CSV table of C-alpha atoms in Angstrom, one decimal:
chain,number,residue,atom,x,y,z
A,71,MET,CA,0.0,0.0,0.0
A,72,ASN,CA,1.2,3.4,-1.0
A,73,LYS,CA,4.4,1.9,-2.5
A,74,ASN,CA,6.6,4.1,-4.9
A,75,ILE,CA,5.8,2.1,-8.0
A,76,GLN,CA,5.3,4.9,-10.4
A,77,SER,CA,7.9,7.7,-11.1
A,78,PHE,CA,7.7,11.0,-9.4
A,79,ILE,CA,7.1,12.9,-12.5
A,80,GLU,CA,3.9,10.8,-13.1
A,81,LEU,CA,2.8,11.5,-9.7
A,82,CYS,CA,3.3,15.3,-9.4
A,83,ASN,CA,2.5,16.0,-13.2
A,84,GLY,CA,5.2,18.5,-13.3
A,85,GLU,CA,4.0,20.4,-10.2
A,86,PHE,CA,7.2,20.7,-8.2
A,87,GLY,CA,7.3,22.3,-4.7
A,88,ARG,CA,4.6,22.1,-2.1
A,89,LYS,CA,1.4,24.1,-2.6
A,90,VAL,CA,0.7,26.8,-0.1
A,91,ALA,CA,-2.8,27.6,1.5
A,92,TYR,CA,-3.9,31.2,1.5
A,93,THR,CA,-6.9,33.1,2.9
A,94,TYR,CA,-8.3,36.6,2.2
A,95,VAL,CA,-10.1,37.0,5.5
A,96,ASP,CA,-8.9,39.7,7.7
A,97,GLU,CA,-9.5,37.7,11.0
A,98,ILE,CA,-10.3,34.0,11.7
A,99,THR,CA,-13.5,33.7,13.6
A,100,ARG,CA,-15.8,31.0,14.6
A,101,GLU,CA,-18.1,32.0,11.8
A,102,ASN,CA,-15.6,31.8,8.9
A,103,VAL,CA,-13.1,29.1,10.1
A,104,LEU,CA,-15.1,26.2,8.4
A,105,SER,CA,-14.7,27.8,4.9
A,106,VAL,CA,-11.0,28.7,5.5
A,107,LEU,CA,-10.5,25.0,6.8
A,108,GLN,CA,-12.1,23.5,3.9
A,109,LYS,CA,-10.0,25.4,1.4
A,110,ALA,CA,-6.7,24.5,3.3
A,111,ILE,CA,-7.6,20.8,3.6
A,112,SER,CA,-7.9,20.7,-0.2
A,113,VAL,CA,-4.3,22.1,-0.4
A,114,LEU,CA,-3.1,19.6,2.1
A,115,ASN,CA,-4.9,16.6,0.3
A,116,CYS,CA,-3.0,17.7,-2.9
A,117,ASN,CA,0.4,17.7,-1.0
A,118,ARG,CA,-0.1,14.6,1.0
A,119,PRO,CA,0.6,11.9,-1.7
A,120,VAL,CA,3.7,13.9,-2.9
A,121,ILE,CA,4.9,14.3,0.7
A,122,ARG,CA,4.4,10.7,1.4
A,123,TYR,CA,6.1,9.7,-1.9
A,124,LEU,CA,9.3,11.8,-1.2
A,125,HIS,CA,9.5,10.6,2.4
A,126,ARG,CA,9.3,7.0,1.4
A,127,TYR,CA,11.8,7.6,-1.4
A,128,TYR,CA,14.4,9.2,1.2
A,129,ARG,CA,14.0,6.0,3.3
A,130,GLY,CA,14.7,3.7,0.2
A,131,ASP,CA,11.3,2.9,-1.2
A,132,GLN,CA,12.3,3.7,-4.9
A,133,PRO,CA,10.7,2.8,-8.2
A,134,ILE,CA,13.5,0.4,-9.2
A,135,LEU,CA,12.4,-2.0,-6.8
A,136,TYR,CA,9.2,-2.7,-8.7
A,137,ARG,CA,10.7,-2.8,-12.2
A,138,GLN,CA,9.3,-5.5,-14.4
A,139,LYS,CA,11.6,-7.1,-17.2
A,140,THR,CA,10.1,-8.8,-20.3
A,141,VAL,CA,13.2,-10.2,-21.7
A,142,ARG,CA,14.8,-12.8,-19.5
A,143,PRO,CA,12.6,-11.8,-16.8
A,144,GLU,CA,14.5,-14.2,-14.3
A,145,ILE,CA,17.6,-11.9,-14.6
A,146,ASN,CA,16.1,-8.7,-13.1
A,147,ASN,CA,18.4,-7.1,-10.4
A,148,LYS,CA,17.0,-4.4,-8.4
A,149,THR,CA,19.6,-2.1,-6.7
A,150,VAL,CA,19.0,1.0,-4.8
A,151,GLU,CA,21.9,3.4,-4.5
A,152,ASN,CA,20.0,5.5,-1.8
A,153,HIS,CA,21.7,8.8,-2.6
A,154,ALA,CA,18.4,10.5,-1.4
A,155,LEU,CA,19.4,9.5,2.1
A,156,GLU,CA,22.8,10.9,1.6
A,157,ILE,CA,21.5,14.2,0.4
A,158,VAL,CA,19.0,14.6,3.2
A,159,ARG,CA,21.6,13.7,5.8
A,160,PHE,CA,24.0,16.2,4.4
A,161,LYS,CA,21.5,19.1,4.2
A,162,THR,CA,20.2,18.4,7.7
A,163,SER,CA,23.8,18.3,9.2
A,164,GLN,CA,24.6,21.6,7.6
A,165,THR,CA,22.0,23.4,9.5
A,166,TYR,CA,21.2,21.2,12.5
A,167,GLY,CA,24.4,19.2,13.0
A,168,GLU,CA,25.5,22.0,15.5
A,169,PRO,CA,22.8,23.2,18.1
A,170,ILE,CA,21.2,26.3,17.1
A,171,GLN,CA,22.1,28.9,19.5
A,172,TYR,CA,20.6,32.2,20.6
A,173,VAL,CA,23.1,35.0,20.9
A,174,SER,CA,22.5,38.4,22.7
A,175,ARG,CA,22.3,41.5,20.5
A,176,LYS,CA,23.0,43.8,23.6
A,177,PRO,CA,26.3,44.1,25.5
A,178,ASP,CA,24.6,44.3,29.1
A,179,GLN,CA,25.1,41.4,31.4
A,180,ALA,CA,21.5,41.0,32.2
A,181,THR,CA,20.4,40.3,28.8
A,182,ASN,CA,23.4,37.7,28.1
A,183,ASP,CA,22.4,35.9,31.3
A,184,ALA,CA,18.8,35.8,30.1
A,185,VAL,CA,19.8,34.4,26.8
A,186,ASP,CA,22.0,31.8,28.5
A,187,ARG,CA,19.0,30.7,30.5
A,188,LEU,CA,16.9,30.4,27.3
A,189,ASN,CA,19.7,28.1,25.7
A,190,ASP,CA,19.7,26.1,28.9
A,191,TYR,CA,15.9,25.6,28.7
A,192,MET,CA,16.2,24.5,25.1
A,193,ARG,CA,19.1,22.0,25.9
A,194,ASP,CA,16.9,20.6,28.6
A,195,ALA,CA,13.8,20.3,26.2
A,196,HIS,CA,16.1,18.2,23.8
A,197,LYS,CA,15.8,20.8,21.2
A,198,GLN,CA,18.6,19.6,19.0
A,199,ALA,CA,17.0,16.2,18.6
A,200,ARG,CA,13.8,17.7,17.6
A,201,ASP,CA,15.7,20.0,15.2
A,202,ILE,CA,17.3,17.0,13.5
A,203,GLU,CA,13.9,15.4,13.1
A,204,LEU,CA,12.6,18.8,11.8
A,205,GLY,CA,15.5,19.0,9.4
A,206,THR,CA,15.0,15.6,8.1
A,207,TRP,CA,11.3,16.4,7.0
A,208,GLN,CA,12.3,19.8,5.8
A,209,SER,CA,15.1,18.5,3.5
A,210,SER,CA,13.1,15.3,2.3
A,211,VAL,CA,9.8,16.8,1.7
A,212,GLY,CA,10.2,20.6,1.2
A,213,THR,CA,8.6,21.8,4.4
A,214,ALA,CA,8.3,20.9,8.3
A,215,TYR,CA,6.4,22.0,11.2
A,216,LYS,CA,7.5,22.4,14.9
A,217,ALA,CA,4.8,22.8,17.7
A,218,VAL,CA,5.4,24.0,21.4
A,219,LEU,CA,3.1,23.0,24.0
A,220,LYS,CA,2.9,23.5,27.7
A,221,SER,CA,4.3,20.8,29.8
A,222,LYS,CA,2.1,18.6,32.2
A,223,GLY,CA,3.1,17.5,35.6
A,224,ASN,CA,6.2,18.1,37.5
A,225,CYS,CA,8.3,18.7,34.3
A,226,PRO,CA,11.5,20.8,35.0
A,227,VAL,CA,10.9,22.5,31.5
A,228,PRO,CA,7.6,24.5,31.3
A,229,PHE,CA,7.3,23.6,27.6
A,230,ARG,CA,7.7,20.6,25.3
A,231,LEU,CA,8.6,20.4,21.6
A,232,ASN,CA,7.1,18.4,19.1
A,233,VAL,CA,7.8,17.9,15.4
A,234,LEU,CA,4.6,17.4,13.5
A,235,SER,CA,4.2,15.4,10.1
A,236,PRO,CA,3.6,17.6,7.2
A,237,MET,CA,1.2,14.9,5.8
A,238,ASN,CA,-1.4,16.0,8.4
A,239,THR,CA,-0.4,19.7,9.1
A,240,ILE,CA,-0.7,22.8,7.2
A,241,MET,CA,-0.4,26.6,7.7
A,242,VAL,CA,-2.8,29.1,6.3
A,243,TYR,CA,-1.2,32.4,5.4
A,244,SER,CA,-2.9,35.8,4.6
A,245,GLY,CA,-3.1,36.4,0.8
A,246,HIS,CA,-2.8,40.2,1.6
A,247,ASP,CA,0.3,40.5,3.7
A,248,GLY,CA,1.6,36.9,4.0
A,249,ARG,CA,1.2,36.6,8.0
A,250,ASP,CA,0.4,33.5,9.7
A,251,MET,CA,-3.4,33.2,10.0
A,252,LEU,CA,-4.3,29.6,11.0
A,253,SER,CA,-2.5,26.4,11.7
A,254,ILE,CA,-4.3,23.1,11.1
A,255,GLN,CA,-3.7,19.6,12.4
A,256,GLN,CA,-5.6,16.7,11.4
A,257,LEU,CA,-5.8,14.4,14.4
A,258,LYS,CA,-7.7,11.3,15.7
A,259,ASP,CA,-9.4,10.8,19.1
A,260,GLU,CA,-9.4,7.9,21.4
A,261,TRP,CA,-12.2,6.3,19.3
A,262,ASP,CA,-10.2,6.7,16.2
A,263,GLN,CA,-12.5,9.4,14.9
A,264,GLN,CA,-10.8,12.0,12.9
A,265,TYR,CA,-11.0,15.8,13.8
A,266,SER,CA,-9.2,19.0,13.2
A,267,GLN,CA,-7.3,21.2,15.7
A,268,CYS,CA,-6.8,24.8,14.5
A,269,PHE,CA,-4.9,27.7,16.2
A,270,SER,CA,-5.4,31.4,15.2
A,271,ASP,CA,-3.4,34.3,16.9
A,272,THR,CA,-6.2,34.5,19.6
A,273,GLU,CA,-8.4,31.5,19.5
A,274,TYR,CA,-8.4,27.7,19.1
A,275,PHE,CA,-11.0,25.6,17.2
A,276,ILE,CA,-11.9,21.9,17.4
A,277,ILE,CA,-13.8,20.9,14.3
A,278,LYS,CA,-15.4,17.5,13.9
A,279,ASN,CA,-17.9,16.3,11.3
A,280,GLY,CA,-18.1,19.6,9.7
A,281,ARG,CA,-19.0,21.6,12.7
A,282,VAL,CA,-17.0,23.4,15.3
A,283,THR,CA,-17.4,21.5,18.6
A,284,ASP,CA,-15.1,23.5,20.8
A,285,SER,CA,-13.4,26.9,20.7
A,286,GLY,CA,-12.0,29.4,23.1
A,287,LEU,CA,-9.1,31.8,23.8
A,288,ASN,CA,-5.5,30.7,22.7
A,289,GLY,CA,-3.5,30.9,25.8
A,290,PHE,CA,-0.1,30.6,24.0
A,291,GLY,CA,-0.2,34.4,22.8
A,292,GLY,CA,0.2,33.3,19.3
A,293,ILE,CA,0.1,30.3,16.9
A,294,PRO,CA,2.0,27.6,18.7
A,295,ILE,CA,3.0,25.9,15.4
A,296,ALA,CA,5.7,27.4,13.1
A,297,GLU,CA,6.4,26.2,9.5
A,298,TYR,CA,9.9,25.6,8.5
A,299,PRO,CA,10.0,25.9,4.6
A,300,ASN,CA,13.2,24.5,2.9
A,301,ASN,CA,13.2,27.4,0.6
A,302,PRO,CA,10.6,29.9,-0.9
A,303,ASP,CA,9.2,27.3,-3.4
A,304,ARG,CA,9.3,24.6,-0.7
A,305,LEU,CA,11.2,22.4,-3.0
A,306,SER,CA,12.5,19.1,-1.6
A,307,ASP,CA,16.4,18.5,-1.8
A,308,VAL,CA,15.3,15.0,-3.2
A,309,GLU,CA,12.8,16.0,-5.7
A,310,ILE,CA,15.1,18.5,-7.6
A,311,VAL,CA,17.4,15.6,-8.8
A,312,ILE,CA,15.0,12.7,-8.5
A,313,THR,CA,15.2,11.8,-12.2
A,314,MET,CA,18.9,11.5,-12.0
A,315,LEU,CA,18.7,9.3,-8.9
A,316,ASP,CA,16.4,7.0,-10.6
A,317,GLN,CA,18.8,6.8,-13.5
A,318,ILE,CA,21.7,5.9,-11.4
A,319,ASN,CA,19.6,3.1,-9.8
A,320,LYS,CA,18.7,1.8,-13.3
A,321,MET,CA,22.3,2.0,-14.4
A,322,GLN,CA,23.6,0.1,-11.4
A,323,SER,CA,20.8,-2.6,-11.8
A,324,ASP,CA,21.4,-3.0,-15.3
A,325,ARG,CA,25.1,-3.5,-14.8
A,326,MET,CA,24.3,-6.3,-12.3
A,327,ASN,CA,22.0,-7.8,-15.0
A,328,GLY,CA,24.8,-7.5,-17.5
A,329,ILE,CA,27.2,-9.6,-15.5
A,330,GLU,CA,24.6,-12.1,-14.7
A,331,GLN,CA,23.6,-12.4,-18.2
A,332,PHE,CA,27.1,-13.0,-19.1
A,333,VAL,CA,27.5,-15.7,-16.6
A,334,GLN,CA,24.3,-17.2,-17.7
A,335,ALA,CA,24.6,-16.8,-21.3
A,336,PHE,CA,22.5,-18.9,-23.8
A,337,MET,CA,24.2,-21.9,-25.7
A,338,LEU,CA,23.7,-21.8,-29.4
A,339,PHE,CA,23.8,-25.3,-31.1
A,340,LYS,CA,24.3,-24.8,-34.8
A,341,ASN,CA,23.3,-27.7,-37.2
A,342,CYS,CA,23.1,-30.2,-34.4
A,343,GLU,CA,20.2,-31.8,-32.6
A,344,ILE,CA,20.2,-32.4,-28.8
A,345,ASN,CA,17.5,-33.1,-26.4
A,346,LYS,CA,17.1,-32.0,-22.8
A,347,ASP,CA,18.6,-35.1,-21.2
A,348,GLN,CA,21.7,-34.9,-23.4
A,349,PHE,CA,22.1,-31.2,-22.6
A,350,ILE,CA,22.0,-31.8,-18.8
A,351,GLU,CA,24.5,-34.7,-19.1
A,352,MET,CA,26.9,-32.5,-21.0
A,353,CYS,CA,26.5,-29.8,-18.4
A,354,GLN,CA,27.3,-32.2,-15.8
A,355,LEU,CA,30.4,-33.5,-17.6
A,356,GLY,CA,31.6,-30.1,-18.6
A,357,ALA,CA,32.2,-31.2,-22.1
A,358,ILE,CA,30.4,-31.2,-25.4
A,359,GLN,CA,30.8,-33.5,-28.4
A,360,VAL,CA,29.5,-32.6,-31.8
A,361,LYS,CA,30.1,-33.8,-35.5
A,362,ASP,CA,29.2,-32.5,-38.8
A,363,SER,CA,26.3,-33.6,-40.4
A,364,GLY,CA,27.8,-34.0,-43.7
A,365,GLN,CA,27.4,-32.5,-47.2
A,366,GLY,CA,29.5,-29.5,-46.2
A,367,VAL,CA,27.3,-28.5,-43.4
A,368,GLN,CA,29.3,-27.6,-40.2
A,369,SER,CA,28.1,-28.1,-36.7
A,370,ASP,CA,29.0,-25.8,-33.9
A,371,VAL,CA,28.2,-25.0,-30.2
A,372,LYS,CA,29.1,-21.6,-28.7
A,373,ILE,CA,28.1,-19.3,-25.9
A,374,MET,CA,25.8,-16.3,-27.0
A,375,SER,CA,27.2,-13.6,-24.9
A,376,GLU,CA,28.0,-9.9,-25.1
A,377,GLU,CA,29.7,-8.4,-22.1
A,378,LEU,CA,28.6,-4.9,-21.1
A,379,ASN,CA,31.4,-2.3,-21.1
A,380,GLN,CA,31.7,-1.8,-17.5
A,381,GLU,CA,34.2,1.1,-17.9
A,382,GLN,CA,32.1,3.2,-20.2
A,383,THR,CA,29.1,2.6,-17.9
A,384,GLN,CA,31.1,3.7,-14.9
A,385,VAL,CA,32.1,7.0,-16.6
A,386,ALA,CA,28.3,7.6,-17.4
A,387,LYS,CA,27.3,6.9,-13.9
A,388,ASP,CA,29.9,9.1,-12.4
A,389,ASP,CA,28.9,11.9,-14.7
A,390,VAL,CA,25.2,11.7,-13.5
A,391,TYR,CA,26.4,11.6,-9.9
A,392,ARG,CA,28.6,14.7,-10.4
A,393,GLN,CA,25.7,16.6,-11.8
A,394,VAL,CA,23.5,15.5,-8.8
A,395,LEU,CA,26.2,17.1,-6.5
A,396,VAL,CA,26.3,20.2,-8.6
A,397,VAL,CA,22.5,20.8,-8.6
A,398,GLU,CA,22.5,20.2,-4.9
A,399,GLY,CA,25.5,22.3,-4.1
A,400,MET,CA,27.0,19.4,-2.4
A,401,PRO,CA,31.0,19.0,-2.2
A,402,ASP,CA,32.6,16.4,-4.4
A,403,ARG,CA,34.7,13.7,-2.9
A,404,GLN,CA,37.8,14.1,-5.2
A,405,GLN,CA,41.1,12.7,-4.1
A,406,ASN,CA,43.9,15.1,-3.4
A,407,THR,CA,46.5,14.9,-6.2
A,408,GLY,CA,49.1,16.6,-4.1
A,409,GLY,CA,50.4,20.1,-3.6
A,410,ASP,CA,47.1,21.5,-2.5
A,411,THR,CA,46.6,23.5,0.4
A,412,GLY,CA,43.6,23.0,2.7
A,413,GLN,CA,41.9,26.1,1.5
A,414,ALA,CA,42.6,25.1,-2.1
A,415,VAL,CA,41.0,21.7,-1.3
A,416,TYR,CA,38.1,23.5,0.4
A,417,LEU,CA,37.4,25.6,-2.8
A,418,ARG,CA,38.2,23.1,-5.4
A,419,ASN,CA,35.9,20.3,-4.0
A,420,GLY,CA,33.0,22.6,-3.5
A,421,TRP,CA,32.7,23.0,0.2
A,422,ASP,CA,32.8,26.8,-0.2
A,423,PHE,CA,29.8,26.6,-2.7
A,424,ALA,CA,28.1,24.4,-0.3
A,425,GLU,CA,28.4,26.9,2.4
A,426,GLN,CA,27.1,29.7,0.1
A,427,ARG,CA,24.1,27.5,-0.9
A,428,ALA,CA,23.2,26.8,2.8
A,429,LYS,CA,23.4,30.6,3.5
A,430,LEU,CA,20.5,31.1,0.9
A,431,ASP,CA,18.2,29.0,2.7
A,432,GLU,CA,19.3,29.9,6.2
A,433,PRO,CA,17.1,33.0,6.6
A,434,PHE,CA,13.9,31.1,6.3
A,435,THR,CA,14.9,28.8,9.0
A,436,ILE,CA,15.9,31.7,11.2
A,437,GLU,CA,12.5,33.5,10.7
A,438,ALA,CA,10.5,30.4,11.7
A,439,GLU,CA,12.8,29.9,14.6
A,440,LYS,CA,11.9,33.4,15.7
A,441,LYS,CA,8.2,32.7,15.6
A,442,HIS,CA,8.9,29.4,17.5
A,443,VAL,CA,10.9,31.2,20.4
A,444,PHE,CA,8.1,33.8,20.7
A,445,ILE,CA,5.7,31.2,21.8
A,446,VAL,CA,8.3,29.6,24.1
A,447,LEU,CA,9.1,32.9,25.8
A,448,ASN,CA,5.4,33.5,26.3
A,449,ILE,CA,5.0,30.1,28.1
A,450,ILE,CA,8.1,30.8,30.2
A,451,LYS,CA,6.7,34.2,31.2
A,452,GLN,CA,3.4,32.6,32.2
A,453,THR,CA,4.9,29.9,34.4
A,454,THR,CA,8.5,30.2,35.9
A,455,LYS,CA,8.9,34.1,34.9
A,456,ASP,CA,12.7,33.7,35.2
A,457,ILE,CA,13.4,35.1,31.7
A,458,ASP,CA,12.7,38.8,30.7
A,459,LEU,CA,13.5,38.8,27.0
A,460,SER,CA,11.9,39.7,23.7
A,461,VAL,CA,12.7,38.3,20.4
A,462,ARG,CA,14.4,41.6,19.5
A,463,ASP,CA,17.1,40.9,22.4
A,464,PHE,CA,18.8,38.2,20.6
A,465,ASP,CA,19.6,36.6,17.1
A,466,VAL,CA,19.5,33.0,16.0
A,467,LYS,CA,22.9,31.7,15.2
A,468,ILE,CA,23.3,28.7,13.0
A,469,THR,CA,26.8,27.3,13.5
A,470,ARG,CA,28.7,25.3,10.7
A,471,ASN,CA,32.2,24.1,11.0
A,472,SER,CA,33.6,26.6,13.7
A,473,THR,CA,36.8,24.7,14.0
A,474,ASP,CA,37.3,24.3,10.2
A,475,ASN,CA,40.3,26.1,9.2
A,476,MET,CA,41.0,27.1,12.7
A,477,LEU,CA,44.6,28.4,12.2
A,478,VAL,CA,43.6,30.7,9.3
A,479,LYS,CA,40.7,32.1,11.3
A,480,ALA,CA,42.9,32.8,14.4
A,481,GLN,CA,45.4,34.5,12.1
A,482,SER,CA,42.5,36.6,10.8
A,483,LEU,CA,41.4,37.6,14.2
A,484,ASP,CA,45.0,38.4,15.1
A,485,TYR,CA,45.4,40.6,12.1
A,486,LEU,CA,42.3,42.4,12.6
A,487,LEU,CA,43.0,43.3,16.2
A,488,LYS,CA,46.5,44.4,15.4
A,489,ASN,CA,45.1,46.8,12.9
A,490,LYS,CA,42.8,48.5,15.4
A,491,ILE,CA,39.5,47.0,14.2
A,492,HIS,CA,36.9,47.0,17.1
A,493,PRO,CA,37.2,43.5,18.9
A,494,LEU,CA,33.5,42.7,18.6
A,495,ILE,CA,33.6,43.2,14.8
A,496,ALA,CA,36.9,41.1,14.6
A,497,LEU,CA,35.4,38.3,16.8
A,498,THR,CA,32.2,38.2,14.6
A,499,THR,CA,34.1,38.4,11.2
A,500,CYS,CA,36.6,35.6,11.9
A,501,GLY,CA,34.0,33.0,12.3
A,502,LEU,CA,35.6,31.2,15.2
A,503,PHE,CA,32.8,31.6,17.8
A,504,GLY,CA,29.1,30.6,17.5
A,505,ASP,CA,28.3,33.5,20.1
A,506,PRO,CA,30.7,36.4,19.4
A,507,GLU,CA,28.7,38.8,21.7
A,508,LYS,CA,29.2,36.6,24.6
A,509,VAL,CA,32.9,36.0,23.8
A,510,TRP,CA,33.2,39.7,23.7
A,511,THR,CA,31.4,40.3,27.0
A,512,MET,CA,33.5,37.7,28.8
A,513,SER,CA,36.9,38.7,27.2
A,514,LYS,CA,36.5,42.4,27.6
A,515,PRO,CA,38.4,42.6,30.9
A,516,TYR,CA,41.3,40.9,29.3
A,517,ILE,CA,41.1,42.7,25.8
A,518,ASP,CA,41.1,46.0,27.8
A,519,THR,CA,44.7,45.1,29.1
A,520,ILE,CA,46.0,44.9,25.6
A,521,MET,CA,43.8,47.1,23.5
A,522,LYS,CA,42.6,50.7,24.4
A,523,THR,CA,39.9,52.9,22.9
A,524,GLN,CA,40.5,56.4,21.6
A,525,GLU,CA,39.0,57.8,24.7
A,526,GLN,CA,41.3,55.8,26.9
A,527,LEU,CA,44.5,56.9,24.8
A,528,ASP,CA,43.4,60.6,24.8
A,529,ALA,CA,43.0,60.3,28.6
A,530,GLU,CA,46.4,58.8,29.0
A,531,ALA,CA,47.9,61.5,26.6
A,532,GLU,CA,46.2,64.2,28.8
A,533,ARG,CA,47.7,62.6,32.0
A,534,GLU,CA,51.1,62.5,30.5
A,535,ARG,CA,50.9,66.1,29.5
A,536,ALA,CA,49.7,67.1,32.9
A,537,LEU,CA,52.7,65.1,34.5
A,538,GLU,CA,55.3,66.7,32.0
A,539,LEU,CA,53.8,70.2,32.8
A,540,LEU,CA,54.0,69.4,36.6
A,541,GLU,CA,57.5,68.1,36.2
A,542,VAL,CA,58.4,71.5,34.3
A,543,GLN,CA,56.9,73.6,36.9
A,544,THR,CA,58.6,71.5,39.8
A,545,ASN,CA,62.1,71.9,38.1
A,546,SER,CA,61.5,75.6,37.6
A,547,THR,CA,60.6,76.0,41.2
A,548,ILE,CA,63.8,74.1,42.3
A,549,LYS,CA,66.0,76.3,40.0
A,550,THR,CA,64.4,79.5,41.1
A,551,GLY,CA,64.9,78.5,44.9
A,552,GLY,CA,68.5,77.6,44.2
A,553,ALA,CA,69.2,81.1,42.6
A,554,GLU,CA,67.9,82.8,45.5
């Protein structure tokens, strides 16, 4: 059931990327929520089979496994080279391999301490594990959803994080200004009856059997579900190269077929008659005896085989795989031929290109993360009240390879500091630290001992001039007194 038998192109009919639900009402109310829900569910129903296909494809359920072969059907190798898994894992690790950090935008100690407590809360809520799960959905199907809910019982963290399936979740946006209007989840109750749970900015709605069965004030202070699109078009990292991935599977399977057909080649008996028993006996003996039938007609027995050119096939397969890497913006795993520096390999193999491609999609994740943290802060303010922050007090920092080329980065930091660049700018530019603001705050007492601001230099110069003037006056007084 729901196996990926057909190709993705046959399923999506050329419609790539996930569809987005819009509404043109100014406010979601109990009176209009049913009409908004109905239109959004139609969009979700359109996206669901595509999302299911892509997620199963990433997990290894690919069309080559169901290929039918009419010629010599007994030789039908079905090999999956799951590069879709490789792509999704790489893309997820780029964004979520290191924990997403919140860094203070203000230099005061109170804000830094509050941001540190927020990061501690997120660690205790196992945020990175949820983010990796989120990134897997985001990369494999083009979008993902994360919900924040209030904890129950004696939980040390007042909130809990949950990653929702995009097959049952959708966000409705305003057709006028693009703001979040309504989140929709399709759920089942304890009697296995389906219902929809919806959140607007101010209210919640429970809808079952085409009517609103429950509604009330939304206690989260906003929509508790945030959508994390993979890119503006919500394109999956798999679907943009899925035809090439199918070709790689086909090439590898056909290569295996070619090897097996060469080993199990047909035998041609020319101008000689042989029955089944004689053939079996000859196979067991490993020898064949034939004689000419006379009148100039020659008899012959030979293997009908034509071996597949494996070298040319490998060249074609490698070319397709390289094009997959180019389209995905992933680094190539070329071997070092010698004489290259680390930075040269970084540029030649495409790691710098991969970094630039990741930066293109990063702002969409940061935007969604800000919406998510807004609800988290609301819950904390309602319960523990030990964090007094707004989303304007901190930035979302996505860290990638902070220790990569560490010596070069350290040399860059040293060069910037020696040339009188502000230490905070130098710490941010060099790329060594995930939270340069915190590093600057903690290091300031030590930096002040080796670096001085212009005001400090002017004050020291003024003191030196005052001391020189005092020394001159003292010397003058001594000389005058000696003359008397």
